[in-house]
CSV table of C-alpha atoms in Angstrom, one decimal:
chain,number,residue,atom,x,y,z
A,299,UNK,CA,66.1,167.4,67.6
A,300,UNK,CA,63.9,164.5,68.7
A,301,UNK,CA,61.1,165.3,71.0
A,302,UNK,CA,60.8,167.5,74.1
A,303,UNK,CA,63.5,167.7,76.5
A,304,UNK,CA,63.1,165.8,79.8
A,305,UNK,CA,64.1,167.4,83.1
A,306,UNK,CA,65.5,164.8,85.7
A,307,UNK,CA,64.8,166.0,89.4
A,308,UNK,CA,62.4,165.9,92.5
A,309,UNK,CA,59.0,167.5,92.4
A,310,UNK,CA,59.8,170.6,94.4
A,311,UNK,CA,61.9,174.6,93.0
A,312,UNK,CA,65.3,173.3,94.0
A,313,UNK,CA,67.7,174.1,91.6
A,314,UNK,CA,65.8,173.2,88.2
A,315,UNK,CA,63.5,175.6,89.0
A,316,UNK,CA,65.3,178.5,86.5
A,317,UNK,CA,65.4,175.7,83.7
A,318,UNK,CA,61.7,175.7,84.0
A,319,UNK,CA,61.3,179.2,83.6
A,320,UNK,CA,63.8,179.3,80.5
A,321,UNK,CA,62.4,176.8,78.6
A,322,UNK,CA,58.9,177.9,79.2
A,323,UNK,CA,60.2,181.4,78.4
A,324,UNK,CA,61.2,180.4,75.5
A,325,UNK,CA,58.0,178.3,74.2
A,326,UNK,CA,59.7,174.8,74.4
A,327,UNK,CA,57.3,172.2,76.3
A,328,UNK,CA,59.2,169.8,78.2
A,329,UNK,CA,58.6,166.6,80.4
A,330,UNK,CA,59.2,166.0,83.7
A,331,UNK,CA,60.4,162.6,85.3
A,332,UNK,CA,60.1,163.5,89.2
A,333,UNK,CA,62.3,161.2,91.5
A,334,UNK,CA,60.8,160.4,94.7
A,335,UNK,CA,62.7,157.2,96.5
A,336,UNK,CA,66.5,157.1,97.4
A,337,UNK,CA,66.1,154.3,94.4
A,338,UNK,CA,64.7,156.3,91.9
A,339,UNK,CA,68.5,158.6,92.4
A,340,UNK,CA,70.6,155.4,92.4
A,341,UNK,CA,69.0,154.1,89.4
A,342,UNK,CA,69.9,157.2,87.5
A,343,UNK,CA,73.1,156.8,88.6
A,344,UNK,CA,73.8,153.2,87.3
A,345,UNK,CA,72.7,153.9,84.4
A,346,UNK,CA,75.3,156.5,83.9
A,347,UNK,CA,72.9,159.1,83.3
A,348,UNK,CA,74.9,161.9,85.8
A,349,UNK,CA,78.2,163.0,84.9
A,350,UNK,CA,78.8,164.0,88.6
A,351,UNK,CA,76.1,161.5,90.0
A,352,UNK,CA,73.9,164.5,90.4
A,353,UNK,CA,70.7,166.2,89.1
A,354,UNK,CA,69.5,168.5,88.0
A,355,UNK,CA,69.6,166.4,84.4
A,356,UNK,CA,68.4,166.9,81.6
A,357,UNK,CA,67.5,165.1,78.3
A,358,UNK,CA,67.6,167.5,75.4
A,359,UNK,CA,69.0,167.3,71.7
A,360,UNK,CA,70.4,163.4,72.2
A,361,UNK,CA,72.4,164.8,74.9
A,362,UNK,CA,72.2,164.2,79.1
A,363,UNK,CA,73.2,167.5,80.4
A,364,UNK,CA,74.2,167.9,84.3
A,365,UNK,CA,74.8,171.1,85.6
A,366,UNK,CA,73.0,174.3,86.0
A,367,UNK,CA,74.9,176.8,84.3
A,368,UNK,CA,75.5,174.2,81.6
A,369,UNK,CA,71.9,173.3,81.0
A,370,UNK,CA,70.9,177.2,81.1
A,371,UNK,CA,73.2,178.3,78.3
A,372,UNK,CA,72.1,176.1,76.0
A,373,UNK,CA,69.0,176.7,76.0
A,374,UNK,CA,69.4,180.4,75.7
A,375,UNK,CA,71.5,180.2,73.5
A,376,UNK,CA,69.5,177.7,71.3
A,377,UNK,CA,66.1,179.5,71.4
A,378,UNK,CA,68.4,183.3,70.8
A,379,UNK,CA,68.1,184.4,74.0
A,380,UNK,CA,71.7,185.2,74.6
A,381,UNK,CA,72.2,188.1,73.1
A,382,UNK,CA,73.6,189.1,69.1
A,383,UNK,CA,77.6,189.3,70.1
A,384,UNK,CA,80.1,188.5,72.9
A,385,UNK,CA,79.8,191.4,74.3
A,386,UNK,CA,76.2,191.1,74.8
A,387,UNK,CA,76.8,187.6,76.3
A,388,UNK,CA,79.3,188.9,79.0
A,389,UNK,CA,76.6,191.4,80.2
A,390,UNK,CA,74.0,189.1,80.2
A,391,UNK,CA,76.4,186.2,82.2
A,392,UNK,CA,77.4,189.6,84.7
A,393,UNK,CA,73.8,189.7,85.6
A,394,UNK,CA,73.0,186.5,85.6
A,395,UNK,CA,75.6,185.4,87.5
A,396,UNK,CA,74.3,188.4,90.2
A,397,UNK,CA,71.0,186.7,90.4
A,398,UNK,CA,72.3,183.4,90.3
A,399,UNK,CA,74.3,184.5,94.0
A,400,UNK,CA,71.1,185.6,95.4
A,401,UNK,CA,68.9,182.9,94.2
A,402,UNK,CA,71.4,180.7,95.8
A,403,UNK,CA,70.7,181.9,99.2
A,404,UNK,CA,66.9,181.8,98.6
A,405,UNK,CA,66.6,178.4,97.2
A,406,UNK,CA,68.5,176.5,100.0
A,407,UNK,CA,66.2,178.5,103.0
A,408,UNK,CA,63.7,176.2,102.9
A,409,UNK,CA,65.8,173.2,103.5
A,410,UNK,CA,68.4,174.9,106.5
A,411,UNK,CA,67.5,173.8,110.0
A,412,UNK,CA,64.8,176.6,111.7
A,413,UNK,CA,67.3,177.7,114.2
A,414,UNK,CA,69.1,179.3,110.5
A,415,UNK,CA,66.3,180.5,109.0
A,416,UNK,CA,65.9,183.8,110.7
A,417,UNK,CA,69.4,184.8,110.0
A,418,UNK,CA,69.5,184.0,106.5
A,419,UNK,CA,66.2,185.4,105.9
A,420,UNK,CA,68.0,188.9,107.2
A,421,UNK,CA,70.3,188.1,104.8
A,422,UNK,CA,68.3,187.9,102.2
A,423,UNK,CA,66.7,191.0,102.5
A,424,UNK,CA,69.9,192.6,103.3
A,425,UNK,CA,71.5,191.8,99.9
A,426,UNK,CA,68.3,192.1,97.9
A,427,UNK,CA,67.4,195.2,98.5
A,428,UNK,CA,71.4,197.1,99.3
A,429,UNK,CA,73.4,195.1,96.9
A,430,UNK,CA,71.5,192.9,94.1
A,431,UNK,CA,68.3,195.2,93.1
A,432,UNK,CA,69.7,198.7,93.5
A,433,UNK,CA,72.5,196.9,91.1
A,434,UNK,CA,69.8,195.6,88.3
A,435,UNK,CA,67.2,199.1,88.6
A,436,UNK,CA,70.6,201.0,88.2
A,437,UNK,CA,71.1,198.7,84.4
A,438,UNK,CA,67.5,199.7,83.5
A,439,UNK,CA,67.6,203.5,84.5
A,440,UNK,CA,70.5,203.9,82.9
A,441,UNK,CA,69.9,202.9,78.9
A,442,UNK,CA,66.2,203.2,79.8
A,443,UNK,CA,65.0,200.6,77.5
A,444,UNK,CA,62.7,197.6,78.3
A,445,UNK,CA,64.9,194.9,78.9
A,446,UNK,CA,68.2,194.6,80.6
A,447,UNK,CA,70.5,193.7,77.7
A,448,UNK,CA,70.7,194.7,73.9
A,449,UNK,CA,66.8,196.2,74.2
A,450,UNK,CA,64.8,192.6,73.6
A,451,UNK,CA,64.7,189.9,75.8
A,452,UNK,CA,67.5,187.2,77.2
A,453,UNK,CA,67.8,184.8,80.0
A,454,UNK,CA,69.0,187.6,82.1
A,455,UNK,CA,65.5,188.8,82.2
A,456,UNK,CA,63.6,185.6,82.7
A,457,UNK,CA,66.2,184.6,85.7
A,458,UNK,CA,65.5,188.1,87.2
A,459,UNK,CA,61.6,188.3,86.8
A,460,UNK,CA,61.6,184.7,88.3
A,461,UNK,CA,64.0,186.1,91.1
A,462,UNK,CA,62.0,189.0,92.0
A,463,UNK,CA,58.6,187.3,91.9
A,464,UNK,CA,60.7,184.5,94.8
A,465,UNK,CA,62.4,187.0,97.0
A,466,UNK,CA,58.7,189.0,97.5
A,467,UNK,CA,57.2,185.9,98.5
A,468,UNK,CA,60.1,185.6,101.3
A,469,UNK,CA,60.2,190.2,102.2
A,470,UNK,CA,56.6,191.4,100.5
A,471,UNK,CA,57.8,194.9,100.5
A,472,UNK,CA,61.0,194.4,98.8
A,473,UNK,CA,59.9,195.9,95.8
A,474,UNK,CA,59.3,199.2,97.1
A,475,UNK,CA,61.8,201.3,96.0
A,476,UNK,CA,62.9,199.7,92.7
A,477,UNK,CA,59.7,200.8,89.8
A,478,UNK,CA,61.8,200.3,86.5
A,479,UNK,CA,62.4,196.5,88.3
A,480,UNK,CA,58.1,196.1,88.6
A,481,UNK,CA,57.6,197.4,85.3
A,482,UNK,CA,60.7,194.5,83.8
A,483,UNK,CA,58.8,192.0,86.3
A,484,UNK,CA,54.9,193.2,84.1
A,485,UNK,CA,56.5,193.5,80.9
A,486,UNK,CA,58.0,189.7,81.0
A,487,UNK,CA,55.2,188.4,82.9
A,488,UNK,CA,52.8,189.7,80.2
A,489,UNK,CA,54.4,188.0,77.5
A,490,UNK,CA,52.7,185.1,75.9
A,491,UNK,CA,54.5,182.1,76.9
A,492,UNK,CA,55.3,183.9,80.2
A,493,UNK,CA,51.4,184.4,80.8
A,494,UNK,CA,51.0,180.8,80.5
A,495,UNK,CA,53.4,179.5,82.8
A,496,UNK,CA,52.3,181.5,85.3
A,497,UNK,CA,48.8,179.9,85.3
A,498,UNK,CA,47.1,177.5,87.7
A,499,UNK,CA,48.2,174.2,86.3
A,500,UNK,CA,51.5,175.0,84.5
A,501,UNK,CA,54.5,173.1,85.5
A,502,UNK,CA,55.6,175.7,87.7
A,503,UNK,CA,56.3,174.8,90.7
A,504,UNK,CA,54.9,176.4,94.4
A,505,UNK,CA,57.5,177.2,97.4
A,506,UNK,CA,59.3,174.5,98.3
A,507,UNK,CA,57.2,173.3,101.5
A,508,UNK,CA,57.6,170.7,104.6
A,509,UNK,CA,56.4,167.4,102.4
A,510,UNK,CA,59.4,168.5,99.3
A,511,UNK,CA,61.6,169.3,102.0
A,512,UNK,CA,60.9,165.6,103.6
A,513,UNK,CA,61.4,164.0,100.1
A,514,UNK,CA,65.0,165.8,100.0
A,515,UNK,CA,65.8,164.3,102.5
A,516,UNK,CA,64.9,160.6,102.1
A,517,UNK,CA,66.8,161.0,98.4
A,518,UNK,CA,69.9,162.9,98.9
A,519,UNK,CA,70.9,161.9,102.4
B,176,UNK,CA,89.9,196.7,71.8
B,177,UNK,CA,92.1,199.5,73.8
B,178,UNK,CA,94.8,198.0,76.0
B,179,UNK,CA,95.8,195.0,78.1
B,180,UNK,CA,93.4,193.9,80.4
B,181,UNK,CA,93.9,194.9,83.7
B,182,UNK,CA,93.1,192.4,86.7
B,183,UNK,CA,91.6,193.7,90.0
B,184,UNK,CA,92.1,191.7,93.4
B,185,UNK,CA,94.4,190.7,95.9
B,186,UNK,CA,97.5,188.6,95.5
B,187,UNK,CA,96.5,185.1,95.8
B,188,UNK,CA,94.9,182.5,93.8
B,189,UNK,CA,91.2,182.8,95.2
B,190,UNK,CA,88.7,183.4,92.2
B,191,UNK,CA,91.1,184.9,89.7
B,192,UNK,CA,93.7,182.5,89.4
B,193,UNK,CA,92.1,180.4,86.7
B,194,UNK,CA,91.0,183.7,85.0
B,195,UNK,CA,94.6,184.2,84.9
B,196,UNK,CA,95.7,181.2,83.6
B,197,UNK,CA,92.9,181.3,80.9
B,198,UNK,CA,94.1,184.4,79.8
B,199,UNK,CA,98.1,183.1,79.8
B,200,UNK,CA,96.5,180.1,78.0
B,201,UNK,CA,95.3,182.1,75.4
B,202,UNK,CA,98.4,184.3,75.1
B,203,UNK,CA,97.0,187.6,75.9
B,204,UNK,CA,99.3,189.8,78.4
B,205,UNK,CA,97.8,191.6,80.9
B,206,UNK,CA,98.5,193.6,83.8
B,207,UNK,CA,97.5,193.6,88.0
B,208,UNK,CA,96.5,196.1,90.1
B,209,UNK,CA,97.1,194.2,93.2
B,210,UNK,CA,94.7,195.4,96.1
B,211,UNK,CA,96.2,195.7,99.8
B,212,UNK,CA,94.1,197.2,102.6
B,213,UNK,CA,90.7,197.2,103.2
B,214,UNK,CA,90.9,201.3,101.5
B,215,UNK,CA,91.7,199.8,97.9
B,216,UNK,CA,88.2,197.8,98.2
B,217,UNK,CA,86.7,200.7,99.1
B,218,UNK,CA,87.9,202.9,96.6
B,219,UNK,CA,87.0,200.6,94.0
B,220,UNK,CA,83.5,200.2,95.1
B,221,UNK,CA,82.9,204.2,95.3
B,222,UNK,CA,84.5,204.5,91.9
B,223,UNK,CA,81.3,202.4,90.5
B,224,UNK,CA,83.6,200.1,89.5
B,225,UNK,CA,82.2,196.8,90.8
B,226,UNK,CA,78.8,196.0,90.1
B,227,UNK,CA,78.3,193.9,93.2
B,228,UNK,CA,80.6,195.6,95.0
B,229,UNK,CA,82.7,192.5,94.6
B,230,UNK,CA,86.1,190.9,92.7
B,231,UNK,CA,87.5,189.7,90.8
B,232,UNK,CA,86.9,192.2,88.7
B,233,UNK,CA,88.7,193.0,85.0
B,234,UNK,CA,88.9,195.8,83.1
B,235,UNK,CA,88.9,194.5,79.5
B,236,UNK,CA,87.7,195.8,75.7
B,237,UNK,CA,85.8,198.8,77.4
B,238,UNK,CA,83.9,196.8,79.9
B,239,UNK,CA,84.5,196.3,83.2
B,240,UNK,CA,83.2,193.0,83.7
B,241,UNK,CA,82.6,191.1,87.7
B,242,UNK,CA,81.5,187.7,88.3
B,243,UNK,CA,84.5,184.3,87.6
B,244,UNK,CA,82.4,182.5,84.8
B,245,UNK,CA,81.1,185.6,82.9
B,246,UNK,CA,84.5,187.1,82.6
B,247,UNK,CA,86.0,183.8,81.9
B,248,UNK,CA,83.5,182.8,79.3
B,249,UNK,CA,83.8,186.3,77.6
B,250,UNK,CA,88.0,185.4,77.5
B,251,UNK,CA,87.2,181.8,75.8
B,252,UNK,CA,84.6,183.4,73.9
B,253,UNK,CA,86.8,186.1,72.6
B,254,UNK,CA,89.9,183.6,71.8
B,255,UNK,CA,88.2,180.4,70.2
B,256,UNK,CA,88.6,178.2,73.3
B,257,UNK,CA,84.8,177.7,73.2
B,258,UNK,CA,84.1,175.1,70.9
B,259,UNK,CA,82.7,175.3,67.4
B,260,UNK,CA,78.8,175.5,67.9
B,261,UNK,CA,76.4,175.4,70.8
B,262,UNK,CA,76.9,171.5,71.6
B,263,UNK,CA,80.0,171.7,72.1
B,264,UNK,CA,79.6,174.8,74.3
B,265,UNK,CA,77.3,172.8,76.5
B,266,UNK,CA,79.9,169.9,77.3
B,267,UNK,CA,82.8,172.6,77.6
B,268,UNK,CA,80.2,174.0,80.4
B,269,UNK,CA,79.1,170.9,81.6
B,270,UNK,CA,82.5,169.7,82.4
B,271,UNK,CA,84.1,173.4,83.5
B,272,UNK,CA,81.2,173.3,86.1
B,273,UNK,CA,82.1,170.0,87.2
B,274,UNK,CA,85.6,171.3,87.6
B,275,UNK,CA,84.4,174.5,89.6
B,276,UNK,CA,82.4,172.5,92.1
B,277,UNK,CA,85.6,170.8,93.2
B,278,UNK,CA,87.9,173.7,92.6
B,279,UNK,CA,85.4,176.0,94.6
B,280,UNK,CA,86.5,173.3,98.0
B,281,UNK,CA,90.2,173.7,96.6
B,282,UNK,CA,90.4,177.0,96.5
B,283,UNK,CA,88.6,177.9,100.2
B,284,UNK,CA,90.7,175.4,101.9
B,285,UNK,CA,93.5,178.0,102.5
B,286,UNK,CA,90.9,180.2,104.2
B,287,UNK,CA,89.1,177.4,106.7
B,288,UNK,CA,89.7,177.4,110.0
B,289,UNK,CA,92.2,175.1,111.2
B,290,UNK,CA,89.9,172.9,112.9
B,291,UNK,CA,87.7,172.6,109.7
B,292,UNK,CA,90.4,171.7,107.3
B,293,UNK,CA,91.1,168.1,108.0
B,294,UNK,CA,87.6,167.4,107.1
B,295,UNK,CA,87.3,169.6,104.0
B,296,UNK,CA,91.0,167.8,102.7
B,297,UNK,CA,89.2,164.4,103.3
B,298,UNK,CA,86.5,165.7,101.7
B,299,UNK,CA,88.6,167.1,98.6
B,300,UNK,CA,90.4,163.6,98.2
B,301,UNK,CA,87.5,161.7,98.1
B,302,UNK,CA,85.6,163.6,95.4
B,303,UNK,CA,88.2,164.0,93.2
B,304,UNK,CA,89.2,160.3,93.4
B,305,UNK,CA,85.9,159.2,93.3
B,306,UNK,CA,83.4,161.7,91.7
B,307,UNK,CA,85.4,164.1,89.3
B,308,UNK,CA,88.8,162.4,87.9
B,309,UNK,CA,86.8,159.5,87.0
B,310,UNK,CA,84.3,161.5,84.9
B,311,UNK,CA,86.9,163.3,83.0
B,312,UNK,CA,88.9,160.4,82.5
B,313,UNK,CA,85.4,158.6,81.6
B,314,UNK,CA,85.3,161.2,78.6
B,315,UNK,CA,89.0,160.9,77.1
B,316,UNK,CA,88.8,156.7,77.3
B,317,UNK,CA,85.7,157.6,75.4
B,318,UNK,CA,86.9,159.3,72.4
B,319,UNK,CA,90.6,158.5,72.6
B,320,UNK,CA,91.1,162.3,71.8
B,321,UNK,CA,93.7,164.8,72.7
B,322,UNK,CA,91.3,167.7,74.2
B,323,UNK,CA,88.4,166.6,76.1
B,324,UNK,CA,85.8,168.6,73.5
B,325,UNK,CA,85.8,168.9,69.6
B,326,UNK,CA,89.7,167.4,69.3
B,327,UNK,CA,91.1,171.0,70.2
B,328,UNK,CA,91.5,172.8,73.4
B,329,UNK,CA,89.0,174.7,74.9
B,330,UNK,CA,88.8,176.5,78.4
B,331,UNK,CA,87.5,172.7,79.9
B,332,UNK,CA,91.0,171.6,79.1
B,333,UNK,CA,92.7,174.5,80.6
B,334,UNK,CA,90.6,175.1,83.6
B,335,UNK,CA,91.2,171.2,84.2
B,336,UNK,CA,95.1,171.5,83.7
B,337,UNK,CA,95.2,174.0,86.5
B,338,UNK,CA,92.9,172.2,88.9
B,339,UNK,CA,95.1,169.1,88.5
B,340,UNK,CA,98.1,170.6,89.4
B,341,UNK,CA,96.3,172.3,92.2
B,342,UNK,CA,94.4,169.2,93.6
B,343,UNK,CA,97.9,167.0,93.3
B,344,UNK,CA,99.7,170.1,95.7
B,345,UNK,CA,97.1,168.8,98.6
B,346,UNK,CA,97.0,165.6,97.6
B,347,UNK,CA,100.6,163.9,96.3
B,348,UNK,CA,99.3,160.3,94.5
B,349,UNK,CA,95.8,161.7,93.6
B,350,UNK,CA,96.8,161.0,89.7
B,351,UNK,CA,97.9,157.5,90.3
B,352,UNK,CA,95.1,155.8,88.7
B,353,UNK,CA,94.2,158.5,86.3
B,354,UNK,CA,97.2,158.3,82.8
B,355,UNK,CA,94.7,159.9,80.9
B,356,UNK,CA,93.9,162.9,82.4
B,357,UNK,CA,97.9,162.9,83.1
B,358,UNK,CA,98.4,162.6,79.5
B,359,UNK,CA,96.0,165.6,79.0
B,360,UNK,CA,97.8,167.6,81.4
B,361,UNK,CA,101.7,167.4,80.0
B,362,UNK,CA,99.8,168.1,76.5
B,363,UNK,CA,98.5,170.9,77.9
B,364,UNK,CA,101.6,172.2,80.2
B,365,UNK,CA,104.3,171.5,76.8
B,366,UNK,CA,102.0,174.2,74.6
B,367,UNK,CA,104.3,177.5,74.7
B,368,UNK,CA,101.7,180.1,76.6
B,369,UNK,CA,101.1,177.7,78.8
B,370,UNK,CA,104.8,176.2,79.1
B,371,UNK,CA,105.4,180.1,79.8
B,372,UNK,CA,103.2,180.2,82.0
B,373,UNK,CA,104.3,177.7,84.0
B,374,UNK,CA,108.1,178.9,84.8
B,375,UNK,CA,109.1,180.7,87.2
B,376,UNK,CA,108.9,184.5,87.7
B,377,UNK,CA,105.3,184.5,85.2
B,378,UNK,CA,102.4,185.8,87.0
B,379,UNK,CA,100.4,182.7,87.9
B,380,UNK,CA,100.5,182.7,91.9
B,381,UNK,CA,101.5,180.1,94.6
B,382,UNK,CA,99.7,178.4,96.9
B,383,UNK,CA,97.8,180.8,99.0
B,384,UNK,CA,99.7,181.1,102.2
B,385,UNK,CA,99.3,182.5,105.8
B,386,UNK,CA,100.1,186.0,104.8
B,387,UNK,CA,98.2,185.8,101.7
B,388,UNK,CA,94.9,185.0,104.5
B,389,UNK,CA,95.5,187.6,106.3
B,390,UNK,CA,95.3,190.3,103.5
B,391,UNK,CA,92.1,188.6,102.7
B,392,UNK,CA,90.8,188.2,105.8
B,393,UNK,CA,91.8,192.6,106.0
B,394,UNK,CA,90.1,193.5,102.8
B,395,UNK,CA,86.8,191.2,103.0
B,396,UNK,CA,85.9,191.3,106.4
C-alpha cells in the first residue's frame, strides 16, 4: 500500500465528488491531479491510464481504477465500510444504488443547457421528496437505530449525508418532513473525519459553477 | 435460504436479462412472475414491495432486493463468481461497469424512437469497436488467461458473454477483429449452466420486439 491514492479528474463535483466524501469518510488523505486543457485528457489517455478512456481515475493500491461504482466499493470495502455479510452488502448497494439515481440527476444540472434546467430542477424535487427520501426515513424509522445498515456506519450513509446536504442546496426546504434523515445528516456530519472535511479549506469541492462548467467543456467536447 | 428466487418484471430483456443469465450461470433455478398491465405495477408498489417503486425486482433469501447491480452483486456474491479478495473485486467491477455502460445503449435501443435509432446503432458500433472490445481484449492478450479476473470465471465473464452475443445480434462482424474475446465467449457458452442456458425453450429471452415495447411502454408510462 504505497502512498495516498491519487484522484484523476477536473477541479469541479462531477462525478468524483462521492469518492471524495468516501475516502475522507473513512480517514484516508488523498491527492488530487486536476485536469484542465483538452491535453491534459489526451495525455492520460496515451499513456493508457483509462480503461474506457475516461475519468474519474484513480491511483490507489498499485492499481488505476476507472469507474465509479468500481472505485467506490473498494474503498468501502477496504476501510470496513461495507457491512459484516452479504446480506448487509446487498442492503447497503439497494440504497446506494437509490442515491446513486438521484445524485445522477443532480450532478449533470449544472452542465444541461438553461432552457432544461427548470424542468429537471422539478424533477428533482419531485423524486426527492415522493420517491427517494420518504424511501430512506422509512429504513431509519423502521429498525430505529443510528445508521441505515447493520447499526454502525457504511458507504450508504456517507453517499446519503453527501446527497441530502446537495439536493437542499438545489430545494432549501426539502428536508422538511423527513427528521430521522436530519438527525443521520448531524450524526455523520459530527463525526471526526466528517467534521473535517466539511471545513473551509478541505478538498471538498463547492457547486459546480459557470467557470467548471466552461472547463468541461473545453476538455470533454 | 427458503425457496427459488422469484423474478419480478415484464417479459423482455430490459434490466433483468443479465440478472437472469447470472443466475443460469450460476445454476440456481428460479421462477418469473411476469407483469402485464399497468395494474400488476401497481399492485406491486402498494404491496411495499418495491423500494423505489421500481423493477427489476427479486424476491430472494428473505429479501426483496431492487436496483440491477445490487441484486446482481448479491447473486455473484452468494455463488463465488466474485473473485477471491477485494482486488479482484475491484477489476470484476471495473470491467462489469465498462460492460454496463455499453449494454445500458444496447438494451434501450429497442425502446428509441424510430427516428433516434440509426444514430444510437452508429453510436453502439463505434464504441464497442473502438472503446469497449478493445479494452477487454487489451486484458486477456495481457494475461493469456482463460477468465478475464483471477484465472476463474466471475460475473465480468458472464455479464461480458451475454453482451457479446447481444452486441453481435445488431451488429453481424462486430467480433471480427476480436479472437480473444471470441475465445472467451465459446468457453463460456460450452460450460453446462450456461450451455443450458443457451438452448432453446430455457428462460433467457429474445430480442425485445414490437409487442414486447408496447407492454413496456403500458406498464411504465
Amino acid at each position: 500500500m504505497a502512498g495516498k491514492p491519487i484522484l484523476h479528474y477536473f477541479d469541479g463535483r462531477g462525478r468524483m465528488e462521492p469518492i471524495r466524501w468516501l475516502l475522507a469518510a473513512a480517514g484516508e488523505e488523498f491527492e488530487e491531479k486536476f485536469m484542465k486543457t483538452r491535453e491534459d485528457l489526451e495525455k492520460l489517455r496515451n499513456d493508457g491510464s483509462l480503461m474506457f478512456q475516461q475519468v474519474p481515475m484513480v491511483e490507489i493500491d498499485g492499481m488505476k481504477l476507472v469507474q465509479t461504482k468500481a472505485i467506490l466499493n473498494y474503498i468501502a470495502a477496504k476501510h470496513n465500510l461495507y457491512g459484516k455479510d452479504i446480506k448487509e452488502r446487498a442492503l447497503i448497494d439497494m440504497y446506494s444504488e437509490g442515491v446513486a439515481d438521484l445524485n445522477e440527476m443532480i450532478l449533470y444540472y449544472p452542465f444541461l443547457p438553461p432552457g432544461d434546467k427548470e424542468g429537471r430542477l422539478a424533477q428533482i424535487k419531485e423524486k426527492a421528496r415522493n420517491r427517494y427520501f420518504p424511501a430512506f426515513e422509512k429504513v431509519l424509522k423502521s429498525h430505529g437505530q443510528d445508521y441505515l445498515v447493520g447499526n454502525r456506519l457504511s458507504k450508504a450513509d456517507v453517499h446519503l449525508t453527501e446527497l441530502l446536504y446537495h439536493t437542499e442546496e438545489l430545494d432549501s426546504t426539502v428536508l422538511a418532513n423527513f427528521p430521522l434523515l436530519k438527525a443521520l445528516r448531524t450524526r455523520v456530519s459530527n463525526l471526526p473525519t466528517m467534521k473535517k472535511f466539511l471545513q473551509p479549506g478541505s478538498q471538498r469541492k463547492p457547486f459546480d459553477d459557470e467557470k467548471c462548467v466552461e472547463a468541461v467543456k473545453k476538455i470533454f467536447s
